[in-house]
Amino acid sequence: MATTKTDPKLHAAEDKKSKTYSGLTRQQLIDAYRTMYTSRRVDDREILLKRQQKIFFQISGAGHEAIGVAAAFCLKPGYDWFYPYYRDRALVLALGATPYEMLLQAVGAADDPSSGGRQMPSHWAYNRLNIVTQSSPTGTQILQAVGCAEAGVYLRNHPNSTKKAQGDYREFKDVTFRGDEVTYVSLGDGTTSEGEFWEALNTAANKKLPIVFVVEDNEYAISVPIEVQTAGGNISRLVSGFPNFHFEEVDGTDPVVSYAAMKRAVDYARAGKGPAFVHAHVIRPYSHSLSDDERLYRPDTERQRDAARDPITRMQMFLIREGILDENGINKLEKQVEDDMQAAVDRALEAKFPTPESITSFVYSPNLDPTSAQFDRPAVFAQPAEQPAGADGKKPAAPLPKTMAELINSTLRDEMKRDERIVIFGEDVADCSREDYLSKKMVKGKGGVFKLTAGLQAAFGSDRVFNSPIAEANIVGRATGMATRGLKPVVEIQFFDYIWPAMMQLRDELPVIRWRSNNAFSSPLVIRVAIGGYLTGGALYHSQCGESIFTHIPGLRVVFPSNALDAAGLLRTAIRCDDPVLFLEHKRLYRETYGRSHYPGSEFLIPFGKARIVQPGTDLTVITYGAVVPRALQAAQKLEREQGVKVELIDLRTLNPFDWGTIAASIAKTNRALVAYEDSLSWGYGAEIAARIADKLFPHLDAPVRRVAAMDVYVAYQPILEDAILPQANDLYRGMKELAEY
Ligand SMILES: Cc1ncc(C[n+]2csc(CCOP(=O)(O)OP(=O)(O)O)c2C)c(N)n1
Ligand SMILES: [Mg+2]
C-alpha cells in the first residue's frame, strides 16, 4: 500500500525512530548494549577459562559497563588520552579494543598487544587508541594522567617541540597533540583514599587542566565498604571544594544519564574551562575478583539490591520498553556476540606464548644504548680569549674552573636551548613563581635550594621551569605522564631523604612502563636528586644515601658523579638517552674545590657504564663513587707515601649499569679489592660488587674482598657523631693498609 507523507501513523513511527535520548540515537543505544553485553560475556568467558585453568587470573568489569560506554561516546580513541582502571572493560571495548585482544592478555600470549604476556588481564594498553599502559597498584595512574594532560597543553603552546631530531631520544618518540584533547582517568571508590588522588585533583584544579576524573563507586574496595574509606560515605561531598572543576554525580548503571553527565564533563574539559569530576554509582556483581567471595562479607539482601540495578538487564528492558529492539532483536544481537566470542576464544587458545628468551627485552630502550660510542664525545674547552692588558700593564687572571653546581646549571641551560621538550619542575626550582616580581626586577630569584636551576625560569619561561607542590609522588607521577607523551622532564627531588613519597611511582611505574607494555609505551626522563652527607649538621633527614634501593630496580639507570666534569657529561647523556635516569648529585660535592672544571662544551657526553680510573696502581684495587672518591684518593696517596703501596682507584660514575670490565681487569692485575661507599654497610651497593668479585674473580684474589662503608645507623647531627658514622679518609686508609698487608 502506497503511503503519503501526511499519513499520521507513519509520522508517529518516524518521530519515534528519530527520537534521541539525551542526544543518543536509537542506533547508538543498540551499539551501547552490544558493547555492554560483549563486555559482560568476556568476563563470563574468562571466568570459565580460569576455572578450566586456561587462564591464570580474572577481574571483571561487571556492573561498570554503562558508565564505560557512555564515556566512550564522548571521547575519541587515538585523539584523547586514556588512563582507565581494570574495571573499564566496556570503555576499552567501546574505544576499539576487541575481545580477542583482551583474551590474548588473559592467556598470556606473545601477541597480547597490551603486554606481550607480561601483565594480568584487564591491564589495558593499546597504543593505537592512546590507552596508556596500566598497572595493578591502585591510584598510580592518576598523577600520570595529570602529567599527560599537562603535556597536551605544553605541546599546544610549543608546537615546534614535537619535531623529531637525530641523535637523541626524540628520534624514537612520536609526539602527537590535537590542541583540544582530553585526558580520561578512572579509579574505584576505595582508591580515592590514596594521597596521590588528592595530589592529582589539586594540580588539575590549580592548572585548570583538560582532564576528566571518573570515580566508579561500587561501594566496596574488596571487602572494605565505602563508609570506612570515605569520611561521610560520599566522595562528591569531599571534593566539592576544589576550584575550577565541573562536578557530576550520576547513576553509572544507566547509560543515558551517564552519557549526559559525561558529555557535560568532557565538553567542559575540552573547552579548556578546567577539569571535570564524574562520580558514577555502579555495582559489583561478581565479587572483587575470582580470588574473592563477597558472600563472606555481603549478605544476600544487599547483593540482591545491587542485582536489581544490573546495567545489562536494565538496558535490555529499556530497549524493549522504548521499542528500540524487541525480544527477537535482543536475542539476535546476543547470539551474534556469542558467536564472535566463541571464535575469539578459539583463536586466543591457539595463540603462541612468549619465549623465555624474550624476558629481558625492553627493560631498557632497544633503540638507544647510553653505553654506546654515540654517547662518547670529547670535551671542547673554550679557548680563553686573549685578554688585553689592563692600565697597570698586567693581564687579568684566567677564569677559574667551575664547580659541579655551576656545570650542572650550564648543562641544563644548554640542553634546554637545544631541546624544547625539556621541562624542569620540582620544589623551589623556579626563580620566582610570582613572575612579576622577577620581571619588575624586584627580586633576584631562587632557582633551587642549592641554586642548581638558578636563572633557568628567567631564561626559558615559566611553563618550562616551574615549582611543584611539596609532593614527591606528584613530581615523579606527573613527569612520568609527560614523558609518556614525549616531553623530557628533568625534575628535581630536593633531598634524597624525601624521595620516599614517590616510591610507588619510582618502583612500580616509571621504570616498568616500557617492559610491562612490551615496548608499546616508554617514559624516558631524568630525576635529579641531591644526596649524601659529610655536611656537618645535615643530620638524618638531609644526609642519607640509599642508592642500592634504586639500583635494585630493573629499568632505572642510576648515575652518581664525583666531580664537575663527569656531572656535566653524564647529565647530558641522561637527558639525551631513551631511559629513565636517577641522577644522584652529592651535596657536599656541589661546591667542593676537588674536581672543578671548565665548561666542557655543549656536546660533551660520557657514556653510562664506563668507570674512570682516578689513579692507576698495581697493588690493590679500590672501587668507589660519589663523595668517597676524594676521600679514597687522599687515603691512597697517603698509603703510597708512607708504605709505597700503589692503589688503583676506580670511580664507577654510573651504578646501573656499572663497568664490570674495568673492575675485572684491575683485579686481575692487583689481586686485591676493596669496595667503598658512603651508604650504610649492610645490604649496600658494595655488597653486590663484592659478591660478584668473589663469584667471578675468585682465582685472581690473594685476599678477601673488603668493604668500607658507613655504620648501620642513620647520619647524626653532632659532627663528632657524623664523622664516626660516615667512612672517612682514615677509615679508608686503614682498610686499604690492612688489605695490602693481608
Ligand atoms: C596500592 C595498592 N594497595 C592494595 C592493592 C590491592 N587491591 C587491589 S584492588 C583493591 C581495592 C580497590 O577498590 P576500589 O578502588 O574501590 O576499586 P574496585 O575494585 O572496587 O573497582 C585493593 C585493595 C593494590 N592493587 N594497590
Ligand atoms: Mg570499589
Short mmCIF file of C-alpha atoms in Angstrom, two decimals, residues 54-432:
data_model
loop_
_atom_site.label_atom_id
_atom_site.label_comp_id
_atom_site.label_asym_id
_atom_site.label_seq_id
_atom_site.Cartn_x
_atom_site.Cartn_y
_atom_site.Cartn_z
CA LYS A 54 43.42 -21.98 30.68
CA ILE A 55 43.97 -18.50 32.05
CA PHE A 56 45.52 -17.59 35.37
CA PHE A 57 43.66 -14.58 36.73
CA GLN A 58 40.36 -12.81 36.23
CA ILE A 59 38.98 -9.47 37.32
CA SER A 60 35.67 -8.32 35.92
CA GLY A 61 34.20 -5.10 34.67
CA ALA A 62 30.74 -6.35 35.57
CA GLY A 63 28.40 -3.68 36.81
CA HIS A 64 30.59 -0.87 35.41
CA GLU A 65 29.55 -1.27 31.77
CA ALA A 66 27.11 1.60 31.40
CA ILE A 67 29.37 4.42 32.54
CA GLY A 68 32.13 2.92 30.36
CA VAL A 69 30.20 3.00 27.10
CA ALA A 70 28.77 6.39 27.99
CA ALA A 71 32.29 7.78 28.45
CA ALA A 72 33.44 6.26 25.17
CA PHE A 73 30.64 8.04 23.27
CA CYS A 74 32.02 11.37 24.47
CA LEU A 75 35.70 10.71 23.84
CA LYS A 76 37.81 9.96 20.80
CA PRO A 77 40.19 6.99 20.67
CA GLY A 78 43.62 7.84 19.25
CA TYR A 79 42.89 11.51 19.83
CA ASP A 80 42.06 11.82 23.51
CA TRP A 81 44.21 10.02 26.09
CA PHE A 82 43.10 7.28 28.45
CA TYR A 83 44.21 6.02 31.86
CA PRO A 84 41.43 3.51 32.56
CA TYR A 85 41.49 1.16 35.53
CA TYR A 86 40.84 -2.56 35.50
CA ARG A 87 37.02 -2.37 35.65
CA ASP A 88 36.88 -0.40 32.38
CA ARG A 89 36.44 -3.34 30.04
CA ALA A 90 33.34 -1.86 28.43
CA LEU A 91 35.02 1.50 27.90
CA VAL A 92 38.06 -0.11 26.32
CA LEU A 93 35.88 -2.26 24.04
CA ALA A 94 33.84 0.76 23.04
CA LEU A 95 37.03 2.62 22.19
CA GLY A 96 38.04 -0.12 19.77
CA ALA A 97 39.86 -2.93 21.53
CA THR A 98 38.50 -6.39 20.67
CA PRO A 99 37.51 -9.35 22.84
CA TYR A 100 40.21 -11.34 21.05
CA GLU A 101 42.88 -8.82 22.10
CA MET A 102 41.65 -8.99 25.67
CA LEU A 103 41.71 -12.77 25.65
CA LEU A 104 45.27 -12.70 24.31
CA GLN A 105 46.25 -10.97 27.52
CA ALA A 106 44.26 -13.45 29.60
CA VAL A 107 46.09 -16.44 28.13
CA GLY A 108 49.42 -14.59 28.31
CA ALA A 109 50.06 -14.66 24.55
CA ALA A 110 53.15 -13.33 22.83
CA ASP A 111 50.85 -11.25 20.62
CA ASP A 112 48.94 -9.72 23.51
CA PRO A 113 49.04 -6.08 22.36
CA SER A 114 48.85 -4.76 25.93
CA SER A 115 51.83 -6.50 27.43
CA GLY A 116 53.08 -9.48 25.41
CA GLY A 117 52.08 -11.86 28.18
CA ARG A 118 53.70 -9.81 30.93
CA GLN A 119 50.66 -8.44 32.72
CA MET A 120 47.43 -9.82 34.12
CA PRO A 121 44.23 -9.47 32.09
CA SER A 122 42.40 -6.14 32.32
CA HIS A 123 45.69 -4.24 32.46
CA TRP A 124 44.89 -2.20 29.41
CA ALA A 125 47.41 -0.75 26.94
CA TYR A 126 46.52 -0.03 23.33
CA ASN A 127 48.96 2.26 21.69
CA ARG A 128 46.82 2.92 18.60
CA LEU A 129 43.93 4.07 20.80
CA ASN A 130 46.03 6.23 23.19
CA ILE A 131 45.12 3.87 26.03
CA VAL A 132 48.25 4.11 28.15
CA THR A 133 49.67 1.02 29.86
CA GLN A 134 48.01 0.38 33.22
CA SER A 135 49.30 -1.47 36.25
CA SER A 136 48.00 -3.09 39.43
CA PRO A 137 48.81 -0.55 42.16
CA THR A 138 45.57 1.32 42.70
CA GLY A 139 45.81 5.02 42.02
CA THR A 140 49.22 5.32 40.37
CA GLN A 141 47.59 6.22 37.07
CA ILE A 142 46.01 9.41 38.38
CA LEU A 143 49.07 11.66 38.63
CA GLN A 144 50.38 10.28 35.36
CA ALA A 145 47.12 11.28 33.73
CA VAL A 146 47.59 14.78 35.10
CA GLY A 147 51.07 14.87 33.54
CA CYS A 148 49.62 13.62 30.26
CA ALA A 149 47.06 16.42 30.27
CA GLU A 150 49.76 18.97 31.07
CA ALA A 151 51.84 17.66 28.19
CA GLY A 152 48.97 18.26 25.78
CA VAL A 153 48.73 21.88 26.88
CA TYR A 154 52.50 22.30 26.67
CA LEU A 155 52.70 20.84 23.17
CA ARG A 156 49.91 23.12 22.00
CA ASN A 157 51.95 26.08 23.19
CA HIS A 158 55.23 24.69 21.82
CA PRO A 159 54.27 23.04 18.54
CA ASN A 160 57.85 23.07 17.28
CA SER A 161 58.95 20.89 20.14
CA THR A 162 57.20 17.90 18.57
CA LYS A 163 59.71 17.77 15.72
CA LYS A 164 61.91 14.73 15.52
CA ALA A 165 65.64 15.18 15.98
CA GLN A 166 68.53 12.90 15.24
CA GLY A 167 70.94 11.66 17.81
CA ASP A 168 68.81 11.51 20.91
CA TYR A 169 65.59 10.04 22.31
CA ARG A 170 63.48 12.29 20.06
CA GLU A 171 64.41 10.17 17.06
CA PHE A 172 62.30 7.36 18.52
CA LYS A 173 59.46 9.19 20.15
CA ASP A 174 56.47 10.10 18.02
CA VAL A 175 54.71 13.02 19.56
CA THR A 176 51.16 13.97 18.71
CA PHE A 177 48.81 16.55 20.08
CA ARG A 178 45.44 17.80 18.92
CA GLY A 179 45.13 21.04 20.75
CA ASP A 180 41.82 20.20 22.39
CA GLU A 181 42.38 16.65 23.53
CA VAL A 182 41.04 15.49 26.86
CA THR A 183 42.65 13.01 29.25
CA TYR A 184 40.37 10.42 30.84
CA VAL A 185 41.33 8.76 34.10
CA SER A 186 39.24 6.41 36.18
CA LEU A 187 39.51 4.79 39.57
CA GLY A 188 37.45 2.99 42.17
CA ASP A 189 35.87 4.49 45.25
CA GLY A 190 38.42 2.85 47.55
CA THR A 191 41.27 4.39 45.58
CA THR A 192 40.08 7.87 46.46
CA SER A 193 41.61 7.18 49.89
CA GLU A 194 45.09 7.42 48.42
CA GLY A 195 47.17 10.55 48.72
CA GLU A 196 48.06 10.56 45.04
CA PHE A 197 44.37 11.02 44.21
CA TRP A 198 44.27 14.25 46.21
CA GLU A 199 47.59 15.41 44.82
CA ALA A 200 46.19 14.91 41.33
CA LEU A 201 42.97 16.84 41.97
CA ASN A 202 44.98 19.65 43.49
CA THR A 203 47.23 20.07 40.47
CA ALA A 204 44.43 19.58 37.95
CA ALA A 205 42.38 22.29 39.66
CA ASN A 206 45.29 24.63 40.05
CA LYS A 207 46.34 24.35 36.42
CA LYS A 208 42.79 24.08 35.02
CA LEU A 209 43.80 21.01 33.09
CA PRO A 210 41.68 19.32 30.42
CA ILE A 211 41.20 16.08 32.33
CA VAL A 212 38.13 14.11 33.36
CA PHE A 213 38.30 12.07 36.57
CA VAL A 214 35.77 9.27 36.75
CA VAL A 215 35.24 7.61 40.12
CA GLU A 216 33.36 4.34 39.68
CA ASP A 217 31.79 3.89 43.05
CA ASN A 218 30.68 0.30 43.68
CA GLU A 219 30.79 1.00 47.43
CA TYR A 220 33.45 -1.61 48.07
CA ALA A 221 37.21 -1.91 47.93
CA ILE A 222 37.50 -5.69 48.04
CA SER A 223 35.68 -6.18 51.36
CA VAL A 224 36.04 -2.70 52.80
CA PRO A 225 32.84 -0.67 52.45
CA ILE A 226 32.63 2.93 51.40
CA GLU A 227 31.98 4.39 54.85
CA VAL A 228 35.34 3.09 56.03
CA GLN A 229 37.21 4.54 53.05
CA THR A 230 35.47 7.87 52.67
CA ALA A 231 34.56 10.19 55.52
CA GLY A 232 30.81 10.65 55.40
CA GLY A 233 30.45 7.99 52.71
CA ASN A 234 30.30 10.26 49.67
CA ILE A 235 33.37 11.33 47.71
CA SER A 236 31.48 14.01 45.79
CA ARG A 237 30.89 15.87 49.01
CA LEU A 238 34.57 15.75 49.94
CA VAL A 239 35.94 17.01 46.62
CA SER A 240 33.30 19.69 46.10
CA GLY A 241 35.58 22.45 47.39
CA PHE A 242 38.18 22.13 44.62
CA PRO A 243 38.05 25.23 42.42
CA ASN A 244 37.78 25.25 38.63
CA PHE A 245 36.12 21.82 38.47
CA HIS A 246 32.90 20.75 36.83
CA PHE A 247 31.21 18.12 39.03
CA GLU A 248 28.74 15.37 38.15
CA GLU A 249 27.21 12.69 40.35
CA VAL A 250 25.28 10.11 38.41
CA ASP A 251 23.75 6.63 38.32
CA GLY A 252 26.55 4.88 36.46
CA THR A 253 24.38 1.85 35.70
CA ASP A 254 22.18 3.95 33.41
CA PRO A 255 23.87 4.65 30.08
CA VAL A 256 21.59 7.51 29.13
CA VAL A 257 22.03 9.65 32.23
CA SER A 258 25.70 8.61 32.35
CA TYR A 259 26.11 9.83 28.79
CA ALA A 260 24.54 13.17 29.59
CA ALA A 261 26.81 13.62 32.59
CA MET A 262 29.93 12.52 30.73
CA LYS A 263 29.07 14.81 27.83
CA ARG A 264 28.82 17.85 30.07
CA ALA A 265 32.06 16.86 31.78
CA VAL A 266 34.02 16.24 28.59
CA ASP A 267 32.66 19.36 26.88
CA TYR A 268 33.78 21.44 29.85
CA ALA A 269 37.29 19.99 29.82
CA ARG A 270 37.58 20.14 26.04
CA ALA A 271 36.58 23.78 26.03
CA GLY A 272 39.58 24.46 28.26
CA LYS A 273 37.49 25.54 31.22
CA GLY A 274 39.19 23.14 33.60
CA PRO A 275 38.98 19.58 34.89
CA ALA A 276 35.81 17.60 35.49
CA PHE A 277 34.91 15.06 38.13
CA VAL A 278 32.29 12.40 37.45
CA HIS A 279 31.13 10.32 40.39
CA ALA A 280 29.34 7.29 38.97
CA HIS A 281 27.39 4.99 41.28
CA VAL A 282 27.79 1.45 39.99
CA ILE A 283 27.54 -2.12 41.25
CA ARG A 284 29.97 -5.02 41.53
CA PRO A 285 28.01 -8.21 40.98
CA TYR A 286 30.97 -10.62 40.53
CA SER A 287 32.91 -10.18 43.79
CA HIS A 288 36.18 -8.24 43.68
CA SER A 289 37.97 -10.83 41.56
CA LEU A 290 37.94 -14.57 41.17
CA SER A 291 40.12 -14.75 44.26
CA ASP A 292 37.37 -13.15 46.34
CA ASP A 293 34.00 -14.45 47.53
CA GLU A 294 31.88 -11.49 48.52
CA ARG A 295 29.34 -13.70 50.32
CA LEU A 296 31.83 -13.71 53.16
CA TYR A 297 31.13 -10.03 53.87
CA ARG A 298 27.95 -9.08 51.99
CA PRO A 299 24.59 -10.60 52.89
CA ASP A 300 22.19 -11.78 50.18
CA THR A 301 19.83 -8.89 50.81
CA GLU A 302 22.48 -6.39 49.87
CA ARG A 303 23.58 -8.36 46.83
CA GLN A 304 20.00 -8.65 45.60
CA ARG A 305 19.53 -4.92 45.95
CA ASP A 306 22.51 -4.42 43.68
CA ALA A 307 21.30 -7.06 41.23
CA ALA A 308 18.12 -5.05 40.69
CA ARG A 309 20.32 -2.28 39.26
CA ASP A 310 22.36 -4.52 36.97
CA PRO A 311 23.11 -2.37 33.90
CA ILE A 312 22.80 -5.27 31.47
CA THR A 313 19.28 -6.30 32.44
CA ARG A 314 18.21 -2.71 32.89
CA MET A 315 19.42 -1.82 29.43
CA GLN A 316 17.69 -4.83 27.94
CA MET A 317 14.40 -3.79 29.49
CA PHE A 318 14.93 -0.20 28.42
CA LEU A 319 15.48 -1.17 24.79
CA ILE A 320 12.33 -3.28 24.80
CA ARG A 321 10.26 -0.69 26.61
CA GLU A 322 11.28 2.03 24.17
CA GLY A 323 10.63 -0.25 21.22
CA ILE A 324 14.23 0.08 20.09
CA LEU A 325 14.73 -3.68 19.99
CA ASP A 326 12.18 -6.39 20.56
CA GLU A 327 13.00 -9.70 22.22
CA ASN A 328 13.84 -11.19 18.89
CA GLY A 329 16.22 -8.34 18.16
CA ILE A 330 17.90 -8.75 21.53
CA ASN A 331 18.28 -12.47 21.01
CA LYS A 332 19.79 -11.95 17.57
CA LEU A 333 22.27 -9.39 18.88
CA GLU A 334 23.28 -11.61 21.78
CA LYS A 335 23.66 -14.63 19.52
CA GLN A 336 25.95 -12.64 17.25
CA VAL A 337 28.04 -11.58 20.24
CA GLU A 338 28.24 -15.21 21.44
CA ASP A 339 29.33 -16.45 18.03
CA ASP A 340 32.00 -13.79 17.69
CA MET A 341 33.16 -14.54 21.21
CA GLN A 342 33.46 -18.24 20.53
CA ALA A 343 35.63 -17.52 17.51
CA ALA A 344 37.77 -15.15 19.59
CA VAL A 345 38.17 -17.72 22.38
CA ASP A 346 39.13 -20.45 19.92
CA ARG A 347 41.73 -18.23 18.32
CA ALA A 348 43.13 -16.97 21.62
CA LEU A 349 43.55 -20.51 22.93
CA GLU A 350 45.75 -21.27 19.93
CA ALA A 351 47.91 -18.20 20.35
CA LYS A 352 51.65 -18.61 20.75
CA PHE A 353 53.20 -17.96 24.12
CA PRO A 354 56.19 -15.68 24.55
CA THR A 355 59.56 -17.41 24.74
CA PRO A 356 61.68 -17.28 27.90
CA GLU A 357 64.43 -15.62 25.82
CA SER A 358 62.18 -12.60 25.38
CA ILE A 359 62.05 -11.84 29.10
CA THR A 360 64.84 -9.29 29.08
CA SER A 361 63.62 -7.40 26.03
CA PHE A 362 62.54 -3.84 26.68
CA VAL A 363 63.84 -3.44 30.20
CA TYR A 364 65.64 -0.54 28.53
CA SER A 365 65.26 1.20 25.19
CA PRO A 366 66.02 -1.12 22.28
CA ASN A 367 66.81 1.93 20.14
CA LEU A 368 69.34 3.93 22.03
CA ASP A 369 72.12 2.46 24.14
CA PRO A 370 73.57 5.03 26.55
CA THR A 371 76.67 2.85 26.99
CA SER A 372 77.48 3.08 23.27
CA ALA A 373 80.06 5.15 21.42
CA GLN A 374 77.28 7.51 20.34
CA PHE A 375 77.34 8.84 23.90
CA ASP A 376 81.11 9.24 23.99
CA ARG A 377 82.05 12.73 22.85
CA PRO A 378 85.11 14.68 23.92
CA ALA A 379 85.15 17.85 25.94
CA VAL A 380 85.78 21.01 23.96
CA PHE A 381 87.01 23.72 26.23
CA ALA A 382 86.61 27.26 25.02
CA GLN A 383 89.93 28.90 24.28
CA PRO A 384 90.20 31.79 26.69
CA ALA A 385 90.08 34.95 24.62
CA GLU A 386 93.32 36.86 24.57
CA GLN A 387 92.72 39.41 27.29
CA PRO A 388 94.14 42.89 26.75
CA ALA A 389 96.41 44.10 29.47
CA GLY A 390 94.86 46.49 31.97
CA ALA A 391 96.04 50.02 32.67
CA ASP A 392 98.58 48.64 35.10
CA GLY A 393 100.08 46.58 32.27
CA LYS A 394 99.01 43.27 33.90
CA LYS A 395 96.82 40.72 32.14
CA PRO A 396 93.71 39.71 34.05
CA ALA A 397 93.79 36.28 35.68
CA ALA A 398 92.45 33.37 33.59
CA PRO A 399 88.87 32.35 34.51
CA LEU A 400 88.67 29.89 37.40
CA PRO A 401 87.41 26.35 36.90
CA LYS A 402 83.73 25.87 37.74
CA THR A 403 82.06 23.91 40.50
CA MET A 404 79.86 20.89 39.94
CA ALA A 405 76.84 23.05 40.74
CA GLU A 406 77.81 25.58 38.08
CA LEU A 407 78.46 22.96 35.41
CA ILE A 408 75.16 21.20 36.09
CA ASN A 409 73.42 24.55 35.72
CA SER A 410 75.25 25.28 32.45
CA THR A 411 74.49 21.82 31.11
CA LEU A 412 70.79 22.20 31.88
CA ARG A 413 70.85 25.59 30.19
CA ASP A 414 72.48 24.30 27.01
CA GLU A 415 70.24 21.26 26.81
CA MET A 416 67.11 23.38 27.29
CA LYS A 417 68.29 25.58 24.47
CA ARG A 418 68.81 22.56 22.25
CA ASP A 419 65.63 20.65 23.10
CA GLU A 420 62.33 22.41 23.60
CA ARG A 421 60.76 19.26 25.01
CA ILE A 422 62.70 19.68 28.24
CA VAL A 423 60.70 20.96 31.20
CA ILE A 424 62.09 21.38 34.69
CA PHE A 425 60.00 21.27 37.82
CA GLY A 426 60.29 20.40 41.48
CA GLU A 427 60.24 22.12 44.84
CA ASP A 428 61.78 25.62 44.74
CA VAL A 429 63.42 25.07 41.35
CA ALA A 430 61.86 28.17 39.79
CA ASP A 431 63.47 31.55 40.19
CA CYS A 432 60.21 33.02 41.42
#
